[in-house]
Amino acid sequence: MDRVTAAKVFVDVAYSGSFTATSGRLSISRSMVTRYVEEMENWLETRLLHRTTRKVSLTSAGEACLGKIEKWLEQSEEIVSTSAINGELFGKIRVASSMSFGFAQLVPAVKGFMEKHPKVSIDLDLQDSVADLIESRIDLAIRIASTPDPSLIGQPIALCESVLVASPEYLANNTPILEPQDLMFQDCLGYKNFEQNVWHLSQGDMFESVEVKCRLTANEATALLHASLLGIGISLQPTYLATEYIKSGELVAVLPDWQPNTLTTYALYSSRKHLSPTVRALIDYLKDYFSPLPWR
């Protein structure tokens, strides 16, 4: 049995605390997870995990071995990467992103990267909650924020502008919106992860913060986009989602002279391990792919 794979399975179980969770994440059967862990224990001649019906936890020997096994895996990946024929990249990269960005931007981007590097596979983890990179075994996180997580390292790959949008039907059936404070009397749609109740707008050197009434809130931007298309209210949308609907006339930019806060899209990874050549190549590719900035 492949000891490198066995080591990867053991490390994943150590962080997930569940054979079932590791089975789903690595796309192998639960029985194979058990066999790989047993292989590691037989190889090291020690019990690495406590198993009960409720949870899985590290033994004292497992805690002592975990860091060394992770280091060994990093070294093996570096050796494999540097010894690839003609410098060809290969291996799996696990990438985390929000659902809206993953759908609208990341999938088209990685298509080109995978065509360029046919031996590289990519596992996308798309959710609007912020995943712990170490616990979830994420190699690279693409996050949109005003400032990056200080516990992570990485670099900006794009700017992300936003726009207020509503359907023509909504605007025709409600009072005109001529200035930011008019938003206080409108039905607005709140994004739980960014400026849910207070929208910050600027025009030149003028700044306005408006407390909005949100009858509908969601933790995913695409759901709010479709709510605006249905005429439910005004939503604050990234331009990478809204622009095509504005061009088609399905949505109208509200207060187009006022600019919501511009955020930055970061490619982030954990500082606890070295960056593999494959992940580094993906970061460089994404920077080139998303240049010039921002999207419109």
CSV table of C-alpha atoms in Angstrom, one decimal:
chain,number,residue,atom,x,y,z
A,1,MET,CA,0.0,0.0,0.0
A,2,ASP,CA,1.3,3.5,-0.9
A,3,ARG,CA,2.8,5.0,2.3
A,4,VAL,CA,2.6,8.6,1.0
A,5,THR,CA,-1.2,8.2,0.5
A,6,ALA,CA,-1.5,6.5,3.9
A,7,ALA,CA,0.3,9.4,5.5
A,8,LYS,CA,-2.0,11.9,3.7
A,9,VAL,CA,-5.0,10.0,4.9
A,10,PHE,CA,-3.8,9.9,8.5
A,11,VAL,CA,-3.0,13.6,8.6
A,12,ASP,CA,-6.5,14.4,7.2
A,13,VAL,CA,-8.1,12.2,9.9
A,14,ALA,CA,-6.0,13.8,12.5
A,15,TYR,CA,-7.5,17.2,11.6
A,16,SER,CA,-11.0,16.2,10.7
A,17,GLY,CA,-11.5,13.9,13.7
A,18,SER,CA,-13.6,11.7,11.5
A,19,PHE,CA,-13.0,8.7,9.2
A,20,THR,CA,-16.3,9.6,7.4
A,21,ALA,CA,-15.3,13.2,6.9
A,22,THR,CA,-11.9,12.2,5.5
A,23,SER,CA,-13.6,9.6,3.3
A,24,GLY,CA,-15.8,12.4,1.7
A,25,ARG,CA,-13.0,14.9,1.4
A,26,LEU,CA,-10.5,12.5,-0.2
A,27,SER,CA,-13.1,10.7,-2.3
A,28,ILE,CA,-12.2,7.2,-1.0
A,29,SER,CA,-14.3,4.7,0.9
A,30,ARG,CA,-14.5,4.7,4.7
A,31,SER,CA,-13.0,1.2,4.7
A,32,MET,CA,-10.0,2.4,2.7
A,33,VAL,CA,-9.5,5.3,5.2
A,34,THR,CA,-9.4,2.6,7.9
A,35,ARG,CA,-6.9,0.5,5.9
A,36,TYR,CA,-4.6,3.4,5.3
A,37,VAL,CA,-4.6,4.4,8.9
A,38,GLU,CA,-3.9,0.8,9.9
A,39,GLU,CA,-1.0,0.8,7.4
A,40,MET,CA,0.5,3.9,9.1
A,41,GLU,CA,0.2,2.3,12.5
A,42,ASN,CA,1.8,-1.0,11.3
A,43,TRP,CA,4.6,0.9,9.6
A,44,LEU,CA,5.4,3.0,12.7
A,45,GLU,CA,4.5,0.1,15.0
A,46,THR,CA,2.4,2.3,17.3
A,47,ARG,CA,-1.2,3.3,17.7
A,48,LEU,CA,-1.8,6.7,16.3
A,49,LEU,CA,-5.5,7.2,16.9
A,50,HIS,CA,-8.1,6.6,19.6
A,51,ARG,CA,-11.3,5.3,17.9
A,52,THR,CA,-14.7,5.5,19.7
A,53,THR,CA,-18.2,5.4,18.4
A,54,ARG,CA,-18.4,9.2,18.9
A,55,LYS,CA,-15.1,10.6,17.8
A,56,VAL,CA,-11.5,10.0,16.7
A,57,SER,CA,-8.6,11.6,18.5
A,58,LEU,CA,-4.8,11.4,18.5
A,59,THR,CA,-3.0,9.2,20.9
A,60,SER,CA,0.1,10.7,22.6
A,61,ALA,CA,2.2,8.9,20.0
A,62,GLY,CA,0.0,10.3,17.2
A,63,GLU,CA,0.5,13.8,18.5
A,64,ALA,CA,4.2,13.3,18.6
A,65,CYS,CA,4.3,11.9,15.0
A,66,LEU,CA,1.8,14.3,13.4
A,67,GLY,CA,4.2,17.2,12.8
A,68,LYS,CA,7.0,14.9,11.6
A,69,ILE,CA,4.7,13.1,9.2
A,70,GLU,CA,3.5,16.4,7.8
A,71,LYS,CA,7.1,17.5,7.3
A,72,TRP,CA,7.9,14.3,5.6
A,73,LEU,CA,4.9,14.8,3.3
A,74,GLU,CA,6.0,18.3,2.4
A,75,GLN,CA,9.5,17.0,1.6
A,76,SER,CA,8.1,14.2,-0.6
A,77,GLU,CA,5.9,16.6,-2.5
A,78,GLU,CA,8.9,18.9,-3.1
A,79,ILE,CA,11.0,16.0,-4.3
A,80,VAL,CA,8.2,14.8,-6.6
A,81,SER,CA,7.6,18.4,-8.0
A,82,THR,CA,11.3,19.1,-8.6
A,83,SER,CA,11.9,15.7,-10.2
A,84,ALA,CA,9.1,15.9,-12.7
A,85,ILE,CA,10.0,15.2,-16.3
A,86,ASN,CA,10.9,18.5,-18.1
A,87,GLY,CA,9.6,20.4,-15.0
A,88,GLU,CA,6.0,19.3,-15.7
A,89,LEU,CA,3.7,20.2,-12.9
A,90,PHE,CA,1.3,17.6,-11.4
A,91,GLY,CA,-0.6,16.8,-8.2
A,92,LYS,CA,-3.8,18.0,-6.6
A,93,ILE,CA,-4.5,21.5,-5.3
A,94,ARG,CA,-7.3,22.1,-2.9
A,95,VAL,CA,-8.7,25.6,-3.4
A,96,ALA,CA,-11.3,27.4,-1.2
A,97,SER,CA,-13.4,30.2,-2.5
A,98,SER,CA,-16.8,31.8,-2.0
A,99,MET,CA,-19.6,30.2,-4.1
A,100,SER,CA,-20.2,33.3,-6.2
A,101,PHE,CA,-16.6,33.9,-7.1
A,102,GLY,CA,-16.0,30.2,-7.7
A,103,PHE,CA,-18.9,30.0,-10.1
A,104,ALA,CA,-18.4,33.3,-11.9
A,105,GLN,CA,-14.6,33.6,-12.0
A,106,LEU,CA,-12.6,30.8,-10.5
A,107,VAL,CA,-14.0,27.9,-12.6
A,108,PRO,CA,-13.2,29.7,-15.9
A,109,ALA,CA,-9.8,30.6,-14.6
A,110,VAL,CA,-8.7,27.1,-13.5
A,111,LYS,CA,-10.0,25.6,-16.8
A,112,GLY,CA,-7.1,27.3,-18.6
A,113,PHE,CA,-4.6,26.3,-15.9
A,114,MET,CA,-5.7,22.6,-16.1
A,115,GLU,CA,-5.4,22.7,-19.9
A,116,LYS,CA,-1.9,24.1,-19.6
A,117,HIS,CA,-0.9,21.5,-16.9
A,118,PRO,CA,-2.8,18.3,-17.7
A,119,LYS,CA,-1.3,16.3,-14.8
A,120,VAL,CA,-2.7,18.8,-12.2
A,121,SER,CA,-6.1,18.3,-10.6
A,122,ILE,CA,-8.0,20.9,-8.7
A,123,ASP,CA,-10.5,20.3,-5.8
A,124,LEU,CA,-12.7,23.3,-5.2
A,125,ASP,CA,-14.2,23.9,-1.8
A,126,LEU,CA,-16.9,26.5,-2.4
A,127,GLN,CA,-18.6,28.1,0.6
A,128,ASP,CA,-19.3,31.6,1.8
A,129,SER,CA,-18.1,30.8,5.4
A,130,VAL,CA,-14.4,31.1,5.9
A,131,ALA,CA,-12.8,27.7,6.1
A,132,ASP,CA,-9.8,27.1,8.4
A,133,LEU,CA,-7.0,26.3,5.9
A,134,ILE,CA,-5.1,23.9,8.2
A,135,GLU,CA,-8.1,22.0,9.5
A,136,SER,CA,-9.7,21.7,6.1
A,137,ARG,CA,-6.4,20.8,4.4
A,138,ILE,CA,-6.8,23.8,2.0
A,139,ASP,CA,-3.7,24.6,-0.2
A,140,LEU,CA,-4.9,27.9,-1.4
A,141,ALA,CA,-7.8,30.2,-0.4
A,142,ILE,CA,-9.2,32.9,-2.7
A,143,ARG,CA,-10.8,35.5,-0.4
A,144,ILE,CA,-12.2,39.0,-1.0
A,145,ALA,CA,-11.7,41.4,1.9
A,146,SER,CA,-10.6,44.9,2.8
A,147,THR,CA,-7.5,43.4,4.6
A,148,PRO,CA,-6.2,39.8,4.5
A,149,ASP,CA,-6.3,37.4,7.5
A,150,PRO,CA,-3.1,38.3,9.4
A,151,SER,CA,-2.5,34.6,10.2
A,152,LEU,CA,-2.1,33.8,6.5
A,153,ILE,CA,0.4,34.8,3.9
A,154,GLY,CA,-0.2,35.5,0.2
A,155,GLN,CA,-0.7,38.3,-2.3
A,156,PRO,CA,-3.4,40.3,-4.0
A,157,ILE,CA,-4.5,39.0,-7.4
A,158,ALA,CA,-7.4,41.5,-8.3
A,159,LEU,CA,-9.5,44.3,-7.1
A,160,CYS,CA,-13.2,43.7,-6.5
A,161,GLU,CA,-15.6,46.6,-7.1
A,162,SER,CA,-19.2,46.6,-6.1
A,163,VAL,CA,-22.4,48.2,-7.4
A,164,LEU,CA,-26.0,48.7,-6.1
A,165,VAL,CA,-28.5,47.1,-8.4
A,166,ALA,CA,-32.3,46.6,-8.7
A,167,SER,CA,-34.6,45.4,-11.4
A,168,PRO,CA,-36.4,47.9,-13.7
A,169,GLU,CA,-39.7,46.7,-12.2
A,170,TYR,CA,-38.7,47.4,-8.7
A,171,LEU,CA,-37.5,50.9,-9.5
A,172,ALA,CA,-40.7,51.7,-11.5
A,173,ASN,CA,-42.9,50.7,-8.5
A,174,ASN,CA,-41.0,52.5,-5.8
A,175,THR,CA,-40.0,56.1,-4.9
A,176,PRO,CA,-37.0,57.5,-6.9
A,177,ILE,CA,-33.5,57.1,-5.4
A,178,LEU,CA,-31.7,60.3,-6.0
A,179,GLU,CA,-29.2,60.3,-3.1
A,180,PRO,CA,-27.7,57.7,-0.7
A,181,GLN,CA,-30.1,58.6,2.2
A,182,ASP,CA,-33.0,57.6,0.0
A,183,LEU,CA,-31.9,54.0,0.4
A,184,MET,CA,-33.2,54.1,4.0
A,185,PHE,CA,-36.8,54.0,2.7
A,186,GLN,CA,-36.2,51.1,0.2
A,187,ASP,CA,-36.4,47.4,0.4
A,188,CYS,CA,-32.7,46.3,0.5
A,189,LEU,CA,-31.2,42.9,0.4
A,190,GLY,CA,-28.5,42.2,3.0
A,191,TYR,CA,-25.4,40.1,2.5
A,192,LYS,CA,-24.5,38.6,5.9
A,193,ASN,CA,-20.7,38.5,5.2
A,194,PHE,CA,-20.3,42.1,4.1
A,195,GLU,CA,-22.0,45.4,5.1
A,196,GLN,CA,-25.3,43.7,5.9
A,197,ASN,CA,-27.1,46.7,7.5
A,198,VAL,CA,-24.8,49.7,6.7
A,199,TRP,CA,-23.7,50.5,3.2
A,200,HIS,CA,-20.7,52.8,2.7
A,201,LEU,CA,-20.6,54.9,-0.4
A,202,SER,CA,-18.3,57.5,-1.8
A,203,GLN,CA,-18.3,60.1,-4.5
A,204,GLY,CA,-15.0,61.9,-4.9
A,205,ASP,CA,-14.1,63.2,-1.5
A,206,MET,CA,-17.7,62.8,-0.2
A,207,PHE,CA,-18.6,59.8,2.0
A,208,GLU,CA,-22.0,58.5,3.1
A,209,SER,CA,-22.9,55.6,5.4
A,210,VAL,CA,-26.5,54.6,5.1
A,211,GLU,CA,-28.3,52.3,7.5
A,212,VAL,CA,-30.6,50.1,5.3
A,213,LYS,CA,-33.7,48.1,6.0
A,214,CYS,CA,-33.2,44.5,4.9
A,215,ARG,CA,-36.3,42.3,4.8
A,216,LEU,CA,-34.3,39.6,3.0
A,217,THR,CA,-30.8,38.6,4.0
A,218,ALA,CA,-28.6,35.7,2.8
A,219,ASN,CA,-25.1,34.4,3.3
A,220,GLU,CA,-24.5,34.0,-0.5
A,221,ALA,CA,-24.3,36.7,-3.0
A,222,THR,CA,-25.8,34.9,-6.0
A,223,ALA,CA,-29.0,34.3,-4.1
A,224,LEU,CA,-29.3,38.1,-3.5
A,225,LEU,CA,-28.5,38.7,-7.2
A,226,HIS,CA,-31.5,36.6,-8.2
A,227,ALA,CA,-33.7,38.2,-5.6
A,228,SER,CA,-32.9,41.6,-7.3
A,229,LEU,CA,-33.7,40.1,-10.7
A,230,LEU,CA,-37.1,39.0,-9.2
A,231,GLY,CA,-37.8,42.6,-8.1
A,232,ILE,CA,-37.6,41.9,-4.4
A,233,GLY,CA,-35.2,44.8,-3.6
A,234,ILE,CA,-31.9,46.5,-4.0
A,235,SER,CA,-28.7,44.5,-3.5
A,236,LEU,CA,-25.0,45.3,-3.2
A,237,GLN,CA,-23.3,43.1,-5.7
A,238,PRO,CA,-19.7,42.5,-6.9
A,239,THR,CA,-19.3,43.8,-10.5
A,240,TYR,CA,-18.1,40.3,-11.6
A,241,LEU,CA,-21.7,39.1,-10.9
A,242,ALA,CA,-23.8,42.1,-11.8
A,243,THR,CA,-22.2,43.6,-14.9
A,244,GLU,CA,-23.7,41.2,-17.5
A,245,TYR,CA,-27.2,41.8,-16.1
A,246,ILE,CA,-26.7,45.6,-16.2
A,247,LYS,CA,-25.6,45.4,-19.8
A,248,SER,CA,-28.6,43.2,-20.8
A,249,GLY,CA,-31.0,45.6,-19.0
A,250,GLU,CA,-32.2,43.0,-16.5
A,251,LEU,CA,-30.7,45.0,-13.7
A,252,VAL,CA,-30.2,48.8,-13.3
A,253,ALA,CA,-27.3,50.4,-11.5
A,254,VAL,CA,-28.7,52.4,-8.5
A,255,LEU,CA,-26.9,55.6,-7.6
A,256,PRO,CA,-24.2,54.9,-10.3
A,257,ASP,CA,-22.2,58.0,-9.3
A,258,TRP,CA,-21.7,56.6,-5.8
A,259,GLN,CA,-19.1,53.9,-5.4
A,260,PRO,CA,-19.4,51.2,-2.7
A,261,ASN,CA,-16.2,50.2,-0.9
A,262,THR,CA,-13.6,48.5,-3.2
A,263,LEU,CA,-12.2,45.3,-1.8
A,264,THR,CA,-9.2,43.2,-2.8
A,265,THR,CA,-9.1,39.6,-3.9
A,266,TYR,CA,-6.3,37.7,-2.2
A,267,ALA,CA,-4.6,34.4,-2.9
A,268,LEU,CA,-3.8,33.1,0.6
A,269,TYR,CA,-2.1,30.1,2.1
A,270,SER,CA,-1.0,28.9,5.5
A,271,SER,CA,2.3,30.0,6.8
A,272,ARG,CA,2.9,26.7,8.5
A,273,LYS,CA,4.2,25.0,5.4
A,274,HIS,CA,6.2,25.8,2.3
A,275,LEU,CA,4.4,26.7,-0.9
A,276,SER,CA,4.7,23.9,-3.5
A,277,PRO,CA,5.8,24.7,-7.1
A,278,THR,CA,2.3,23.7,-8.3
A,279,VAL,CA,0.5,26.0,-6.0
A,280,ARG,CA,2.9,28.8,-6.7
A,281,ALA,CA,2.3,28.3,-10.4
A,282,LEU,CA,-1.4,28.6,-9.9
A,283,ILE,CA,-1.0,31.8,-8.0
A,284,ASP,CA,1.1,33.3,-10.8
A,285,TYR,CA,-1.4,32.1,-13.3
A,286,LEU,CA,-4.3,33.7,-11.5
A,287,LYS,CA,-2.5,37.0,-11.2
A,288,ASP,CA,-1.9,37.1,-14.9
A,289,TYR,CA,-5.4,35.8,-15.7
A,290,PHE,CA,-7.2,38.6,-13.6
A,291,SER,CA,-5.0,41.4,-14.9
A,292,PRO,CA,-5.8,44.2,-15.7
A,293,LEU,CA,-7.8,45.0,-12.6
A,294,PRO,CA,-10.6,45.3,-11.6
A,295,TRP,CA,-13.4,43.4,-13.3
A,296,ARG,CA,-16.1,45.4,-15.0
